[in-house]
Amino acid sequence: MLFNKISTLLLPCLLLLSFVSYADDDKDKIAEILALNETPDGVVFELLGSEDGEYLPNALKKVKAFKQQLQKKFPKLEVAVVSHGAEQFGLTTKNKEEAKESHKLVQRLVADDVPVHICETHAGWRGVVAEDFPSYITASPQGPAQIKMYQELGFILVLVE
């Protein structure tokens, strides 16, 4: 009986703690990179979220801020973005007006020499093809393979929450 009461109180606390630590993982990773003494080969930001309309612009704002922090310390640091969840559909040409803020953020990143990739495989599952994305988006055959390619080049992976 006592165990049931303790577990009833403890379980929600543990879940909350795990969420709080999970929610700051991207910030912690950026802090780790900033603590390095030498410029890393690069950083690849992985976007893997929902299509709810909030994740994509928020994630892109984080990428922009993280990029600025990182390049302040490491001016020649290469940065890339790979979007391969449901959020990538906000980047189609069809959704350009609806997701205006996200498109502007991506255009600014691309103008700063940051390639932004989407996953053609995931897009294809919904009948969306590479040509359905604007020219400033790079369509990659597979998002996870694109991330792996960057990692093989020495890029550090940061999952944007």
PDB file of C-alpha atoms in Angstrom:
ATOM      1  CA  MET A   1       0.000   0.000   0.000  1.00  0.00           C
ATOM      2  CA  LEU A   2       2.785   2.411   0.899  1.00  0.00           C
ATOM      3  CA  PHE A   3       4.626   1.430  -2.304  1.00  0.00           C
ATOM      4  CA  ASN A   4       1.562   2.327  -4.379  1.00  0.00           C
ATOM      5  CA  LYS A   5       1.353   5.772  -2.768  1.00  0.00           C
ATOM      6  CA  ILE A   6       5.042   6.422  -3.259  1.00  0.00           C
ATOM      7  CA  SER A   7       4.986   5.241  -6.869  1.00  0.00           C
ATOM      8  CA  THR A   8       1.878   7.342  -7.530  1.00  0.00           C
ATOM      9  CA  LEU A   9       3.743  10.442  -6.354  1.00  0.00           C
ATOM     10  CA  LEU A  10       7.147   9.521  -7.705  1.00  0.00           C
ATOM     11  CA  LEU A  11       6.186   8.561 -11.255  1.00  0.00           C
ATOM     12  CA  PRO A  12       4.838  11.994 -12.274  1.00  0.00           C
ATOM     13  CA  CYS A  13       7.939  13.642 -10.764  1.00  0.00           C
ATOM     14  CA  LEU A  14      10.258  11.349 -12.703  1.00  0.00           C
ATOM     15  CA  LEU A  15       8.340  11.963 -15.913  1.00  0.00           C
ATOM     16  CA  LEU A  16       8.547  15.724 -15.372  1.00  0.00           C
ATOM     17  CA  LEU A  17      12.289  15.529 -14.696  1.00  0.00           C
ATOM     18  CA  SER A  18      12.889  13.456 -17.814  1.00  0.00           C
ATOM     19  CA  PHE A  19      10.915  15.962 -19.882  1.00  0.00           C
ATOM     20  CA  VAL A  20      12.812  18.911 -18.449  1.00  0.00           C
ATOM     21  CA  SER A  21      16.189  17.340 -19.203  1.00  0.00           C
ATOM     22  CA  TYR A  22      15.003  16.265 -22.665  1.00  0.00           C
ATOM     23  CA  ALA A  23      13.731  19.768 -23.430  1.00  0.00           C
ATOM     24  CA  ASP A  24      17.184  21.277 -22.881  1.00  0.00           C
ATOM     25  CA  ASP A  25      19.188  18.677 -24.801  1.00  0.00           C
ATOM     26  CA  ASP A  26      19.811  20.991 -27.758  1.00  0.00           C
ATOM     27  CA  LYS A  27      20.978  23.825 -25.494  1.00  0.00           C
ATOM     28  CA  ASP A  28      23.244  21.429 -23.598  1.00  0.00           C
ATOM     29  CA  LYS A  29      24.749  20.194 -26.863  1.00  0.00           C
ATOM     30  CA  ILE A  30      25.417  23.767 -27.987  1.00  0.00           C
ATOM     31  CA  ALA A  31      27.098  24.469 -24.625  1.00  0.00           C
ATOM     32  CA  GLU A  32      29.295  21.377 -25.138  1.00  0.00           C
ATOM     33  CA  ILE A  33      30.313  22.578 -28.595  1.00  0.00           C
ATOM     34  CA  LEU A  34      31.036  26.092 -27.314  1.00  0.00           C
ATOM     35  CA  ALA A  35      33.290  24.560 -24.644  1.00  0.00           C
ATOM     36  CA  LEU A  36      35.539  23.038 -27.324  1.00  0.00           C
ATOM     37  CA  ASN A  37      38.975  24.562 -27.801  1.00  0.00           C
ATOM     38  CA  GLU A  38      39.150  23.924 -31.539  1.00  0.00           C
ATOM     39  CA  THR A  39      36.660  24.625 -34.289  1.00  0.00           C
ATOM     40  CA  PRO A  40      34.672  21.484 -35.064  1.00  0.00           C
ATOM     41  CA  ASP A  41      34.380  20.367 -38.694  1.00  0.00           C
ATOM     42  CA  GLY A  42      30.761  21.502 -38.670  1.00  0.00           C
ATOM     43  CA  VAL A  43      27.360  21.211 -37.032  1.00  0.00           C
ATOM     44  CA  VAL A  44      24.299  19.606 -38.579  1.00  0.00           C
ATOM     45  CA  PHE A  45      20.952  20.517 -37.052  1.00  0.00           C
ATOM     46  CA  GLU A  46      18.329  17.777 -37.252  1.00  0.00           C
ATOM     47  CA  LEU A  47      14.693  18.869 -37.369  1.00  0.00           C
ATOM     48  CA  LEU A  48      12.287  16.084 -36.557  1.00  0.00           C
ATOM     49  CA  GLY A  49       8.970  17.388 -35.338  1.00  0.00           C
ATOM     50  CA  SER A  50       5.294  17.675 -35.957  1.00  0.00           C
ATOM     51  CA  GLU A  51       3.312  19.500 -38.566  1.00  0.00           C
ATOM     52  CA  ASP A  52       1.396  21.498 -35.954  1.00  0.00           C
ATOM     53  CA  GLY A  53       2.664  24.821 -37.250  1.00  0.00           C
ATOM     54  CA  GLU A  54       4.653  25.661 -34.109  1.00  0.00           C
ATOM     55  CA  TYR A  55       7.605  23.287 -34.251  1.00  0.00           C
ATOM     56  CA  LEU A  56       9.107  24.401 -37.574  1.00  0.00           C
ATOM     57  CA  PRO A  57       9.328  28.176 -37.010  1.00  0.00           C
ATOM     58  CA  ASN A  58      10.466  27.661 -33.416  1.00  0.00           C
ATOM     59  CA  ALA A  59      13.120  25.137 -34.461  1.00  0.00           C
ATOM     60  CA  LEU A  60      14.371  27.409 -37.244  1.00  0.00           C
ATOM     61  CA  LYS A  61      14.618  30.341 -34.807  1.00  0.00           C
ATOM     62  CA  LYS A  62      16.677  28.124 -32.518  1.00  0.00           C
ATOM     63  CA  VAL A  63      18.932  27.106 -35.404  1.00  0.00           C
ATOM     64  CA  LYS A  64      19.475  30.769 -36.278  1.00  0.00           C
ATOM     65  CA  ALA A  65      20.323  31.646 -32.655  1.00  0.00           C
ATOM     66  CA  PHE A  66      22.540  28.577 -32.195  1.00  0.00           C
ATOM     67  CA  LYS A  67      24.343  29.346 -35.456  1.00  0.00           C
ATOM     68  CA  GLN A  68      25.039  32.898 -34.304  1.00  0.00           C
ATOM     69  CA  GLN A  69      26.361  31.693 -30.928  1.00  0.00           C
ATOM     70  CA  LEU A  70      28.560  29.059 -32.512  1.00  0.00           C
ATOM     71  CA  GLN A  71      29.926  31.279 -35.263  1.00  0.00           C
ATOM     72  CA  LYS A  72      30.710  34.033 -32.784  1.00  0.00           C
ATOM     73  CA  LYS A  73      33.271  31.662 -31.238  1.00  0.00           C
ATOM     74  CA  PHE A  74      34.053  29.686 -34.401  1.00  0.00           C
ATOM     75  CA  PRO A  75      33.626  32.155 -37.319  1.00  0.00           C
ATOM     76  CA  LYS A  76      34.422  29.623 -40.054  1.00  0.00           C
ATOM     77  CA  LEU A  77      32.159  26.876 -38.660  1.00  0.00           C
ATOM     78  CA  GLU A  78      30.084  25.134 -41.332  1.00  0.00           C
ATOM     79  CA  VAL A  79      26.420  24.585 -40.513  1.00  0.00           C
ATOM     80  CA  ALA A  80      23.701  22.529 -42.204  1.00  0.00           C
ATOM     81  CA  VAL A  81      20.057  21.718 -41.478  1.00  0.00           C
ATOM     82  CA  VAL A  82      18.205  18.489 -42.255  1.00  0.00           C
ATOM     83  CA  SER A  83      14.425  18.459 -41.835  1.00  0.00           C
ATOM     84  CA  HIS A  84      12.976  14.984 -42.166  1.00  0.00           C
ATOM     85  CA  GLY A  85       9.848  14.846 -40.037  1.00  0.00           C
ATOM     86  CA  ALA A  86       6.313  16.030 -40.689  1.00  0.00           C
ATOM     87  CA  GLU A  87       7.490  19.630 -40.213  1.00  0.00           C
ATOM     88  CA  GLN A  88       9.179  19.533 -43.628  1.00  0.00           C
ATOM     89  CA  PHE A  89       5.816  19.836 -45.355  1.00  0.00           C
ATOM     90  CA  GLY A  90       5.599  23.433 -44.130  1.00  0.00           C
ATOM     91  CA  LEU A  91       8.459  24.119 -46.529  1.00  0.00           C
ATOM     92  CA  THR A  92       6.610  23.171 -49.714  1.00  0.00           C
ATOM     93  CA  THR A  93       5.904  25.881 -52.247  1.00  0.00           C
ATOM     94  CA  LYS A  94       2.192  25.240 -51.718  1.00  0.00           C
ATOM     95  CA  ASN A  95       2.553  26.147 -48.017  1.00  0.00           C
ATOM     96  CA  LYS A  96       4.756  29.201 -48.615  1.00  0.00           C
ATOM     97  CA  GLU A  97       2.062  31.719 -47.648  1.00  0.00           C
ATOM     98  CA  GLU A  98       0.766  29.706 -44.714  1.00  0.00           C
ATOM     99  CA  ALA A  99       4.300  29.133 -43.368  1.00  0.00           C
ATOM    100  CA  LYS A 100       5.680  32.521 -44.418  1.00  0.00           C
ATOM    101  CA  GLU A 101       7.862  32.935 -41.306  1.00  0.00           C
ATOM    102  CA  SER A 102       9.481  29.518 -41.749  1.00  0.00           C
ATOM    103  CA  HIS A 103      10.216  30.169 -45.416  1.00  0.00           C
ATOM    104  CA  LYS A 104      11.814  33.542 -44.586  1.00  0.00           C
ATOM    105  CA  LEU A 105      13.965  31.919 -41.899  1.00  0.00           C
ATOM    106  CA  VAL A 106      15.109  29.218 -44.325  1.00  0.00           C
ATOM    107  CA  GLN A 107      15.885  31.819 -47.005  1.00  0.00           C
ATOM    108  CA  ARG A 108      18.038  33.740 -44.515  1.00  0.00           C
ATOM    109  CA  LEU A 109      19.889  30.573 -43.514  1.00  0.00           C
ATOM    110  CA  VAL A 110      20.512  29.652 -47.145  1.00  0.00           C
ATOM    111  CA  ALA A 111      21.696  33.212 -47.859  1.00  0.00           C
ATOM    112  CA  ASP A 112      24.225  32.672 -45.030  1.00  0.00           C
ATOM    113  CA  ASP A 113      25.549  29.519 -46.780  1.00  0.00           C
ATOM    114  CA  VAL A 114      23.577  27.076 -44.634  1.00  0.00           C
ATOM    115  CA  PRO A 115      22.061  24.324 -46.774  1.00  0.00           C
ATOM    116  CA  VAL A 116      18.583  23.262 -45.689  1.00  0.00           C
ATOM    117  CA  HIS A 117      17.686  19.702 -46.696  1.00  0.00           C
ATOM    118  CA  ILE A 118      14.367  17.876 -46.708  1.00  0.00           C
ATOM    119  CA  CYS A 119      13.807  14.118 -47.002  1.00  0.00           C
ATOM    120  CA  GLU A 120      12.481  13.002 -50.396  1.00  0.00           C
ATOM    121  CA  THR A 121      11.575   9.568 -49.050  1.00  0.00           C
ATOM    122  CA  HIS A 122       9.280  10.974 -46.354  1.00  0.00           C
ATOM    123  CA  ALA A 123       7.865  13.487 -48.818  1.00  0.00           C
ATOM    124  CA  GLY A 124       7.165  10.678 -51.289  1.00  0.00           C
ATOM    125  CA  TRP A 125       5.098   8.821 -48.702  1.00  0.00           C
ATOM    126  CA  ARG A 126       2.661  11.724 -48.981  1.00  0.00           C
ATOM    127  CA  GLY A 127       2.865  12.099 -52.752  1.00  0.00           C
ATOM    128  CA  VAL A 128       5.113  15.161 -52.497  1.00  0.00           C
ATOM    129  CA  VAL A 129       8.113  15.334 -54.841  1.00  0.00           C
ATOM    130  CA  ALA A 130      11.311  17.403 -54.765  1.00  0.00           C
ATOM    131  CA  GLU A 131       9.845  19.854 -57.284  1.00  0.00           C
ATOM    132  CA  ASP A 132       7.099  20.698 -54.758  1.00  0.00           C
ATOM    133  CA  PHE A 133       9.718  22.533 -52.672  1.00  0.00           C
ATOM    134  CA  PRO A 134      11.166  25.946 -53.577  1.00  0.00           C
ATOM    135  CA  SER A 135      14.608  26.124 -55.180  1.00  0.00           C
ATOM    136  CA  TYR A 136      16.282  27.267 -51.951  1.00  0.00           C
ATOM    137  CA  ILE A 137      15.474  23.889 -50.347  1.00  0.00           C
ATOM    138  CA  THR A 138      17.808  20.975 -51.071  1.00  0.00           C
ATOM    139  CA  ALA A 139      15.961  17.688 -51.539  1.00  0.00           C
ATOM    140  CA  SER A 140      17.973  14.741 -50.227  1.00  0.00           C
ATOM    141  CA  PRO A 141      16.990  11.162 -51.048  1.00  0.00           C
ATOM    142  CA  GLN A 142      16.921  10.245 -47.335  1.00  0.00           C
ATOM    143  CA  GLY A 143      17.149  12.606 -44.368  1.00  0.00           C
ATOM    144  CA  PRO A 144      18.894  10.128 -42.023  1.00  0.00           C
ATOM    145  CA  ALA A 145      21.454   9.269 -44.731  1.00  0.00           C
ATOM    146  CA  GLN A 146      22.110  12.988 -45.280  1.00  0.00           C
ATOM    147  CA  ILE A 147      22.741  13.436 -41.559  1.00  0.00           C
ATOM    148  CA  LYS A 148      25.056  10.419 -41.549  1.00  0.00           C
ATOM    149  CA  MET A 149      26.988  11.883 -44.482  1.00  0.00           C
ATOM    150  CA  TYR A 150      27.537  15.097 -42.537  1.00  0.00           C
ATOM    151  CA  GLN A 151      28.608  13.109 -39.481  1.00  0.00           C
ATOM    152  CA  GLU A 152      31.089  11.157 -41.591  1.00  0.00           C
ATOM    153  CA  LEU A 153      32.554  14.533 -42.595  1.00  0.00           C
ATOM    154  CA  GLY A 154      33.044  15.268 -38.890  1.00  0.00           C
ATOM    155  CA  PHE A 155      29.938  17.386 -38.283  1.00  0.00           C
ATOM    156  CA  ILE A 156      28.442  17.276 -34.801  1.00  0.00           C
ATOM    157  CA  LEU A 157      24.757  16.379 -34.722  1.00  0.00           C
ATOM    158  CA  VAL A 158      22.331  18.571 -32.751  1.00  0.00           C
ATOM    159  CA  LEU A 159      18.702  17.451 -32.537  1.00  0.00           C
ATOM    160  CA  VAL A 160      16.591  20.599 -32.283  1.00  0.00           C
ATOM    161  CA  GLU A 161      13.809  20.143 -29.755  1.00  0.00           C
TER     162      GLU A 161
END
